PDB file of C-alpha atoms in Angstrom:
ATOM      1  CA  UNK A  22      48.729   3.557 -93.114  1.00 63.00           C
ATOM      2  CA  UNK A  23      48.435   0.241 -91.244  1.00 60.00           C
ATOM      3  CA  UNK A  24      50.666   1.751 -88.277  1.00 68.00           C
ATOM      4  CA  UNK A  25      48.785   4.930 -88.185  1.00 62.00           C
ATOM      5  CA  UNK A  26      45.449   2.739 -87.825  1.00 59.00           C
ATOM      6  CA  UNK A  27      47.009   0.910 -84.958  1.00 61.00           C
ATOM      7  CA  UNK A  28      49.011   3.872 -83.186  1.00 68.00           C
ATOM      8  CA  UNK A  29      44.944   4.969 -83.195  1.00 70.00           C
ATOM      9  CA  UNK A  30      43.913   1.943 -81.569  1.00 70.00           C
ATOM     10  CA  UNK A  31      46.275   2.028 -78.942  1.00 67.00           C
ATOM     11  CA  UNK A  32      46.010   5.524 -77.767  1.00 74.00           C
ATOM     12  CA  UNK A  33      41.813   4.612 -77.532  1.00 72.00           C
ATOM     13  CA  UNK A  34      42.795   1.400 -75.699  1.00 75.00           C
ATOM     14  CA  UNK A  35      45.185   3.234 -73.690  1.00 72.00           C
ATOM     15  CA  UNK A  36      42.709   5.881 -73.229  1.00 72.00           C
ATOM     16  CA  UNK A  37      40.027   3.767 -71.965  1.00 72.00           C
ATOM     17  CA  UNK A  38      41.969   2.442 -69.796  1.00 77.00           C
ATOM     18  CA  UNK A  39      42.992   5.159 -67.836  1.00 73.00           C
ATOM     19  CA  UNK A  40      39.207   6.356 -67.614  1.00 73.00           C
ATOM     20  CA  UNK A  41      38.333   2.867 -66.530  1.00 73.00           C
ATOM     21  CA  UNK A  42      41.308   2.952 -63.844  1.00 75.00           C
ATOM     22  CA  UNK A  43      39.959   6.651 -62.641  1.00 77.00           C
ATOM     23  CA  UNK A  44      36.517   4.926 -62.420  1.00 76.00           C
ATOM     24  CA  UNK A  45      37.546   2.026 -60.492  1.00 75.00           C
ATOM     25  CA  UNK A  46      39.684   4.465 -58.346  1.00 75.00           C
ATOM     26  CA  UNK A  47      36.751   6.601 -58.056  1.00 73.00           C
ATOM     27  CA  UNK A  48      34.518   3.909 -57.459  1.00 77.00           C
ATOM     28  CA  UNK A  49      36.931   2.548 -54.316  1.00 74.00           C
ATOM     29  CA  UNK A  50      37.423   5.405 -52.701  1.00 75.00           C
ATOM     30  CA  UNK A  51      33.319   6.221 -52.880  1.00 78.00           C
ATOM     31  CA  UNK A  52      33.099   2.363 -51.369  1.00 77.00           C
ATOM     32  CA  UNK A  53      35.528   3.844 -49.158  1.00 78.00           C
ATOM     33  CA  UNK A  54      34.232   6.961 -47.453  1.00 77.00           C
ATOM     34  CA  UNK A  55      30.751   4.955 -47.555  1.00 81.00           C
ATOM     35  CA  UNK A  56      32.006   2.346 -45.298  1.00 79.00           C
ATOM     36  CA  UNK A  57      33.502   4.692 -43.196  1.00 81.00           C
ATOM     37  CA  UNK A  58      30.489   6.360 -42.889  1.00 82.00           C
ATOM     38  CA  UNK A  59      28.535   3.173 -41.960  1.00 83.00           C
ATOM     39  CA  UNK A  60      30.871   2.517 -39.536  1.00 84.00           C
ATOM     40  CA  UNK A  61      30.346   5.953 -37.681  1.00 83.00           C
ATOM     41  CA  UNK A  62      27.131   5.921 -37.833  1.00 84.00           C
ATOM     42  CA  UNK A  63      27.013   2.381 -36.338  1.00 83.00           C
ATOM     43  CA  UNK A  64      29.168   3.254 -33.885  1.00 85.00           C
ATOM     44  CA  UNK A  65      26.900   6.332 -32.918  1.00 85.00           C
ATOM     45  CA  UNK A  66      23.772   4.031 -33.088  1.00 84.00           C
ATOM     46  CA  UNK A  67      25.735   1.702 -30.599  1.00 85.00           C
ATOM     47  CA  UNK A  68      27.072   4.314 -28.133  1.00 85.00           C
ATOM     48  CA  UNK A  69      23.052   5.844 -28.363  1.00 85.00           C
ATOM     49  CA  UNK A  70      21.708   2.425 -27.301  1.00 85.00           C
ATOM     50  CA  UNK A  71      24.089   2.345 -24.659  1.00 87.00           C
ATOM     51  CA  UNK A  72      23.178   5.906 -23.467  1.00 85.00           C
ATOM     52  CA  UNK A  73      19.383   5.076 -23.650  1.00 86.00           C
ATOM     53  CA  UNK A  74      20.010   1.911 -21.769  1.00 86.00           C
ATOM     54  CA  UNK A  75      22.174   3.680 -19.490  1.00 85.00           C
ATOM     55  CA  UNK A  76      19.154   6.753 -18.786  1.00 85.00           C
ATOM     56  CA  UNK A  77      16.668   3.410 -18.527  1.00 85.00           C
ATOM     57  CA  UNK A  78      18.613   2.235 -16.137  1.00 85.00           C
ATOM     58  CA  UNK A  79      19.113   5.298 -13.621  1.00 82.00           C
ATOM     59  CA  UNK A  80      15.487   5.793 -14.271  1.00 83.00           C
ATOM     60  CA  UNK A  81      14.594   2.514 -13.004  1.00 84.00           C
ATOM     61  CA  UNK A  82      16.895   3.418 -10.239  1.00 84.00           C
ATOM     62  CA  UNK A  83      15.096   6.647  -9.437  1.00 82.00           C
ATOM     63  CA  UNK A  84      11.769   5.354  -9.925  1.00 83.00           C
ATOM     64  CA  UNK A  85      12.642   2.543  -7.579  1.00 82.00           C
ATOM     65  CA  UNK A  86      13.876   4.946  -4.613  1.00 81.00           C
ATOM     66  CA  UNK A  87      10.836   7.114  -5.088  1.00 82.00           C
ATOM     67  CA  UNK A  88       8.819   3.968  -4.167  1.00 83.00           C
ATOM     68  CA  UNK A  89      10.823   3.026  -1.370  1.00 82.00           C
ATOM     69  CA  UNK A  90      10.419   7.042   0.091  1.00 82.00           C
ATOM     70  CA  UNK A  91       6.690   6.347  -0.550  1.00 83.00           C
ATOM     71  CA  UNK A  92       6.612   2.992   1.270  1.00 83.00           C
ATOM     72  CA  UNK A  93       8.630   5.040   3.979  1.00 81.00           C
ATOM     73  CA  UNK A  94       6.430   7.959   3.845  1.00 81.00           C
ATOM     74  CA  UNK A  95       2.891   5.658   4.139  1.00 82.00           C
ATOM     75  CA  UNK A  96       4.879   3.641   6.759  1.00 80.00           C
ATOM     76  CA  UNK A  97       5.698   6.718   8.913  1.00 79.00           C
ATOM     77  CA  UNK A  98       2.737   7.752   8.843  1.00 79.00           C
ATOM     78  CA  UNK A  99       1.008   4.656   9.823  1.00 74.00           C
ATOM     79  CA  UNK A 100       3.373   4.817  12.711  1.00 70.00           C
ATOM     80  CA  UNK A 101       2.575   8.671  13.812  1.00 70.00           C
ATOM     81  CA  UNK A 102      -1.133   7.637  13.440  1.00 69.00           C
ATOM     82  CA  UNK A 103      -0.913   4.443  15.564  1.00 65.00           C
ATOM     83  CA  UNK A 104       0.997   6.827  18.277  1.00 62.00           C
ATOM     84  CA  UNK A 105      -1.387   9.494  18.111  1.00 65.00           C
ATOM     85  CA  UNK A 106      -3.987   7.298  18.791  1.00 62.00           C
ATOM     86  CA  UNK A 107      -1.927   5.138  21.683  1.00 61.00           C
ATOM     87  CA  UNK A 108      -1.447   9.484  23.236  1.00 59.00           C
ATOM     88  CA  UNK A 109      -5.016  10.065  22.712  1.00 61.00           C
ATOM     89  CA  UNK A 110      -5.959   7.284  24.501  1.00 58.00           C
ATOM     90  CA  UNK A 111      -3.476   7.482  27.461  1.00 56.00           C
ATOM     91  CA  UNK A 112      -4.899  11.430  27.802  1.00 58.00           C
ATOM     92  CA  UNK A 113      -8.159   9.430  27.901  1.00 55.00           C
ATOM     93  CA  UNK A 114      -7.316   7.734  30.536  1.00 53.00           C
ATOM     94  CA  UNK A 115      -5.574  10.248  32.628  1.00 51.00           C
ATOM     95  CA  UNK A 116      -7.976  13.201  32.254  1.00 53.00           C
ATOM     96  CA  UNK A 117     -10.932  10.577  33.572  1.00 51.00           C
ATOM     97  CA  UNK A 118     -12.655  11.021  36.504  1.00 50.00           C
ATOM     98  CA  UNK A 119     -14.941   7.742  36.596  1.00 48.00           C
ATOM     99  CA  UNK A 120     -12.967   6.646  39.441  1.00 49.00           C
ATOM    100  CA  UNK A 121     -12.729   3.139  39.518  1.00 53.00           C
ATOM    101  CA  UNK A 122     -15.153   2.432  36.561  1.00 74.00           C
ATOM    102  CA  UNK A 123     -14.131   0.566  33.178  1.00 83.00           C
ATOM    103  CA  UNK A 124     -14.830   2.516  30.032  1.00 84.00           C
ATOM    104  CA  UNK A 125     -15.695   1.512  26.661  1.00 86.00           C
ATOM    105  CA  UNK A 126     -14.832   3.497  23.491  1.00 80.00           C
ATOM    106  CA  UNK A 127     -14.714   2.516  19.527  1.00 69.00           C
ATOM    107  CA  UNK A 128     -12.228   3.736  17.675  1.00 68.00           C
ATOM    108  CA  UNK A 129     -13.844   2.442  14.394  1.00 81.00           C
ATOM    109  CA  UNK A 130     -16.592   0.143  13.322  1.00 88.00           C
ATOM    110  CA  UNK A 131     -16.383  -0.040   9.557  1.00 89.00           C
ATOM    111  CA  UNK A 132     -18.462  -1.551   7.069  1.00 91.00           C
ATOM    112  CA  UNK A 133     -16.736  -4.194   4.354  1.00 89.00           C
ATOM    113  CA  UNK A 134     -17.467  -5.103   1.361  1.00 84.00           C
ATOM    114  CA  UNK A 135     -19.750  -8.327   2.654  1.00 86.00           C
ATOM    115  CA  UNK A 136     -23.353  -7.188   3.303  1.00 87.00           C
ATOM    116  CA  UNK A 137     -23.652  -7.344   7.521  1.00 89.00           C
ATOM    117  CA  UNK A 138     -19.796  -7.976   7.870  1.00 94.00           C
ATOM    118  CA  UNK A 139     -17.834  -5.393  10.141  1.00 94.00           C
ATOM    119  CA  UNK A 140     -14.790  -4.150  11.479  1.00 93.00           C
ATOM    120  CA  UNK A 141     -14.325  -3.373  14.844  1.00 92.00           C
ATOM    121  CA  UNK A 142     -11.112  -1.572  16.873  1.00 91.00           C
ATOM    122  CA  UNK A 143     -12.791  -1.029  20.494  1.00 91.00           C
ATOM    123  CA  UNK A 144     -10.970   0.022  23.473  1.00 88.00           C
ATOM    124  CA  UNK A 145     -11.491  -0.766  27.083  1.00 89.00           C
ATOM    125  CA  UNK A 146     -10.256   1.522  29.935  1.00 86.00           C
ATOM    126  CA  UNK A 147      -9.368   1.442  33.034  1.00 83.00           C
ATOM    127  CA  UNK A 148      -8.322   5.548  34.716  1.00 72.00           C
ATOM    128  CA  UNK A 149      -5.297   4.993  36.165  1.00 63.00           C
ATOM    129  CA  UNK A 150      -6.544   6.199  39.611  1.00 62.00           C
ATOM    130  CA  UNK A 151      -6.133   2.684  40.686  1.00 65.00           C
ATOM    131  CA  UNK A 152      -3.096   0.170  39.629  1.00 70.00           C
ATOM    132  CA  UNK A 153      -4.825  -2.471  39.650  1.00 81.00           C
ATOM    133  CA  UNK A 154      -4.617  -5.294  36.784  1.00 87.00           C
ATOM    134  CA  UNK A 155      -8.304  -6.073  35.108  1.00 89.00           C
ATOM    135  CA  UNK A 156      -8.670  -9.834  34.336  1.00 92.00           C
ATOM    136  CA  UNK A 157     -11.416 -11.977  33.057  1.00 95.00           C
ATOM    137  CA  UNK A 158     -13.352 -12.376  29.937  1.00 95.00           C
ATOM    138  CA  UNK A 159     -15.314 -10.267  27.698  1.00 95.00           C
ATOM    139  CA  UNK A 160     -17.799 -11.216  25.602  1.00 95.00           C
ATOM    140  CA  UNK A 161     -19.259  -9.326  22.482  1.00 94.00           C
ATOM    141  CA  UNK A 162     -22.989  -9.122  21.480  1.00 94.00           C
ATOM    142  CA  UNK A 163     -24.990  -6.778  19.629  1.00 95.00           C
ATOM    143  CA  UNK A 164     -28.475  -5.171  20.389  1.00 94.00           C
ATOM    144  CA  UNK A 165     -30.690  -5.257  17.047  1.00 94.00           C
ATOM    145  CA  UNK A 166     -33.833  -4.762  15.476  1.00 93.00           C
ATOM    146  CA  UNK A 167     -34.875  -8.087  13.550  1.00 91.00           C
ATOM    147  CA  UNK A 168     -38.448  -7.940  11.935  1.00 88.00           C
ATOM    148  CA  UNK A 169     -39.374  -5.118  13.754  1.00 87.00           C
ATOM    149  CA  UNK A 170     -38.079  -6.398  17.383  1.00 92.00           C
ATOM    150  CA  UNK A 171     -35.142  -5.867  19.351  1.00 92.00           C
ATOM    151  CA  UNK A 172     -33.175  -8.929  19.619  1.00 94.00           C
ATOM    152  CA  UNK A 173     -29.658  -9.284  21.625  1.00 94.00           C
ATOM    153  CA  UNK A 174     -27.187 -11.221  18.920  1.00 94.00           C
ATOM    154  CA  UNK A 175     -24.888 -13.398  20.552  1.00 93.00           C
ATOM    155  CA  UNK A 176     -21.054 -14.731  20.157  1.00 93.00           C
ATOM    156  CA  UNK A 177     -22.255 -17.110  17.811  1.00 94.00           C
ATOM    157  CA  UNK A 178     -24.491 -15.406  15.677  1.00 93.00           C
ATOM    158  CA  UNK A 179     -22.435 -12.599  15.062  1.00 95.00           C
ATOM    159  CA  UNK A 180     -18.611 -14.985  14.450  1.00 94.00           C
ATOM    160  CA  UNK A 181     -16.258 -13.704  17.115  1.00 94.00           C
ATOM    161  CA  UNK A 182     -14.707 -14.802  19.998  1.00 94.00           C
ATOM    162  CA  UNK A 183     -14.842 -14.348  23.726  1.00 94.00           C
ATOM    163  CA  UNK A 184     -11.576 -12.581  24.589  1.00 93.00           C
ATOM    164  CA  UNK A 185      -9.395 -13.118  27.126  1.00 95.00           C
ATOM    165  CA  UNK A 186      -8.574  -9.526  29.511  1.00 94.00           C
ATOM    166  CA  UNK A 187      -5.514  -8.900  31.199  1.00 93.00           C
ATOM    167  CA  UNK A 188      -4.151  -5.156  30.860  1.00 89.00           C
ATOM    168  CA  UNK A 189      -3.641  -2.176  34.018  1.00 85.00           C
ATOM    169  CA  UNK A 190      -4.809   0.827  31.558  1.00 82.00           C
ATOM    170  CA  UNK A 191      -6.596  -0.812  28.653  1.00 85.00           C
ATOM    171  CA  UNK A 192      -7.019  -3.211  26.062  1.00 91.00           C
ATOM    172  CA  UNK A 193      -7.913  -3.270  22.408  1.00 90.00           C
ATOM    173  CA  UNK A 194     -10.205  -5.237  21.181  1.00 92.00           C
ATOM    174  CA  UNK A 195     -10.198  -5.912  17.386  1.00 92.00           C
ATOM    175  CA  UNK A 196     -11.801  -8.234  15.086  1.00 93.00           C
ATOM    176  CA  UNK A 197     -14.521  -8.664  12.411  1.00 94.00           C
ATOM    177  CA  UNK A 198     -18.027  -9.623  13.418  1.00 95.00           C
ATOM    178  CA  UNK A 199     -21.428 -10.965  11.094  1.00 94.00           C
ATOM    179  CA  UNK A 200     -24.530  -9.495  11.231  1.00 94.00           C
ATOM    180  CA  UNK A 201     -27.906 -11.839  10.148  1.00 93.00           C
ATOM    181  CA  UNK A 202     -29.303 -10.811   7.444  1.00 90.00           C
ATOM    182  CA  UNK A 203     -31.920  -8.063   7.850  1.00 88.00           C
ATOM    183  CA  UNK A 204     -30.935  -7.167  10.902  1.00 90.00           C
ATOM    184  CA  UNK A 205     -30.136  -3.391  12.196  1.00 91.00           C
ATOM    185  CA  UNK A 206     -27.683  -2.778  15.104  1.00 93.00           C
ATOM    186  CA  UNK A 207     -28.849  -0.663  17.313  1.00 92.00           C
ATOM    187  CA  UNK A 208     -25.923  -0.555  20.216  1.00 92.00           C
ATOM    188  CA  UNK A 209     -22.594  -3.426  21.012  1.00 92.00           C
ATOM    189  CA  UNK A 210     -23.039  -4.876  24.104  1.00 93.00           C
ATOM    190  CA  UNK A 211     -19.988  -5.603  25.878  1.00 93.00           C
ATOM    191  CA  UNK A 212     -20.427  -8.304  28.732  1.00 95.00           C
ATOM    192  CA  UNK A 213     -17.445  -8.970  31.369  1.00 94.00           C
ATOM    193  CA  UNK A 214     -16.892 -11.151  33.417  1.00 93.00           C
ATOM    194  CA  UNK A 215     -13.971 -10.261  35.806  1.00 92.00           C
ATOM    195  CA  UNK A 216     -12.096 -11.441  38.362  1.00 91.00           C
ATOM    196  CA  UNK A 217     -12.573 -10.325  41.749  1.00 87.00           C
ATOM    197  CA  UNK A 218     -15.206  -7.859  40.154  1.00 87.00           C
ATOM    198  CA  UNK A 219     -18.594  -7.907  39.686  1.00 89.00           C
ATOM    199  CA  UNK A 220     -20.447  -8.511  36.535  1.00 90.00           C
ATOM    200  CA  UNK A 221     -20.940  -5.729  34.334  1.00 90.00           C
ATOM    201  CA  UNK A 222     -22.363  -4.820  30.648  1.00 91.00           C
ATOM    202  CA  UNK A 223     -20.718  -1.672  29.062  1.00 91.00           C
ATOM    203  CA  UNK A 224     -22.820  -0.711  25.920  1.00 89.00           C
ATOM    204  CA  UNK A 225     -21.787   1.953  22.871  1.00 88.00           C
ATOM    205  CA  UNK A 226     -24.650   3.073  20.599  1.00 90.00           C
ATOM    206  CA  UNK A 227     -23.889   1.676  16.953  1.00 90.00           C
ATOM    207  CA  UNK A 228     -21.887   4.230  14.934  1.00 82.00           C
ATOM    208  CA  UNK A 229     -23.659   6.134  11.436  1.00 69.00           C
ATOM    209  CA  UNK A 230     -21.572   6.928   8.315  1.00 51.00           C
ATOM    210  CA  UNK A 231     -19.702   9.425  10.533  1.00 45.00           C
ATOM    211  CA  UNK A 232     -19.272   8.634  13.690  1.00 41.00           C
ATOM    212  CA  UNK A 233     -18.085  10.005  16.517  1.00 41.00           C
ATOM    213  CA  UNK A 234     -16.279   8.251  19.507  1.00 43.00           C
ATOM    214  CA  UNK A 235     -18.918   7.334  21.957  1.00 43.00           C
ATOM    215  CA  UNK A 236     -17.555   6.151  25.834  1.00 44.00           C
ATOM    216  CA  UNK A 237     -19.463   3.677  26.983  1.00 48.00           C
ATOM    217  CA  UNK A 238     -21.549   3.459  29.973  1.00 45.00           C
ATOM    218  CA  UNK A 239     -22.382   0.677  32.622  1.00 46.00           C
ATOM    219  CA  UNK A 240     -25.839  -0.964  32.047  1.00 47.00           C
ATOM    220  CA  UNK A 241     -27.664  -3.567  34.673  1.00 43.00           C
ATOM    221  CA  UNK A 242     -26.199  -7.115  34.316  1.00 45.00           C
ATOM    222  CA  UNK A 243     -28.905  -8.879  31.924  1.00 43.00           C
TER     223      UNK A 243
END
């Protein structure tokens, strides 16, 4: 009786163990196939993040050269402007028939953000009817209405220069100039003084929102 009681033991103990083994076997190989899995899934996070960083990086790259084909672009076309306006002056000159006179044209006078303060791009010509050089000084000075009465603003007043001349077919003249406060331009005076010339004003009629290039004419020494 005692050795059937332990016989019965046994087989449970032996039993148990052979469900505990299959659970611990069970139990590895789930630890297993879940640390496989963890590692391919952190090897496809990894080779993701290196895609990503990879597509960042070409699109930094493409972003980049679209810039520089801008910069290109706006540069070209600063360039085909500045030589369409260097042509359309040169036709200027050659289709003149002033003789030997100077001429006066503005490209642009622009208002800035200052109240009174301007840009100005003006252009002096000379036809090319005769070669010779034009040398002296010009001086700039604006015609205005202050207070009701016209008033001639001079070098001082207005912040600019007196500019040295020395050219065959012309000269630009560029700058930035100050006008008083509550004052209204009316024309720009240009006053030269040239060598082996006489003295001569050439005067342009100040531009509105829009304007349109003006030549200049010869006014009476003042």
């Amino acid at each position: 009786m005692m050795t059937k009681v332990l016989d019965r033991r046994f087989m449970l103990s032996l039993v148990f163990c052979v469900v505990l083994a299959l659970l611990l076997g069970f139990s590895a190989l789930r630890y297993y196939e879940q640390k496989q899995l963890l590692t391919l899934q952190a090897t496809q996070v990894e080779r993701s993040r290196q895609e990503l960083l990879a597509l960042r990086v070409d699109l930094q790259t493409l972003l980049s050269a679209e810039s520089s084909q801008l910069a290109q672009l706006d540069l070209q076309s600063r360039q085909l402007a500045e030589q369409a306006q260097q042509l359309a002056l040169y036709r200027q000159v050659l289709a003149s028939d002033s003789g030997g006179e100077l001429l006066l044209t503005h490209e642009d006078i622009t208002p800035l953000g200052e109240t009174g303060l301007f840009a100005y791009r003006l252009v002096l010509l000379q036809p090319t009817k005769t070669d010779k050089r034009v040398t002296g000084q010009a001086r700039l000075k604006v015609r205005a209405l202050q207070d009701g009465k016209s008033v001639l603003l001079s070098e001082e007043t207005l912040g600019v220069a007196t500019v040295s001349l020395d050219f065959r077919h012309f000269q630009v003249l560029s700058g930035q100039l100050q006008l008083p406060e509550g004052s209204q331009a009316q024309t720009l005076e240009l006053h030269l003084n040239l060598v082996g010339r006489p003295t001569r004003t050439l005067s342009l009629n100040w531009p509105t929102a829009e304007p349109a290039p003006v030549i200049g004419v010869v006014t009476t020494p003042p």
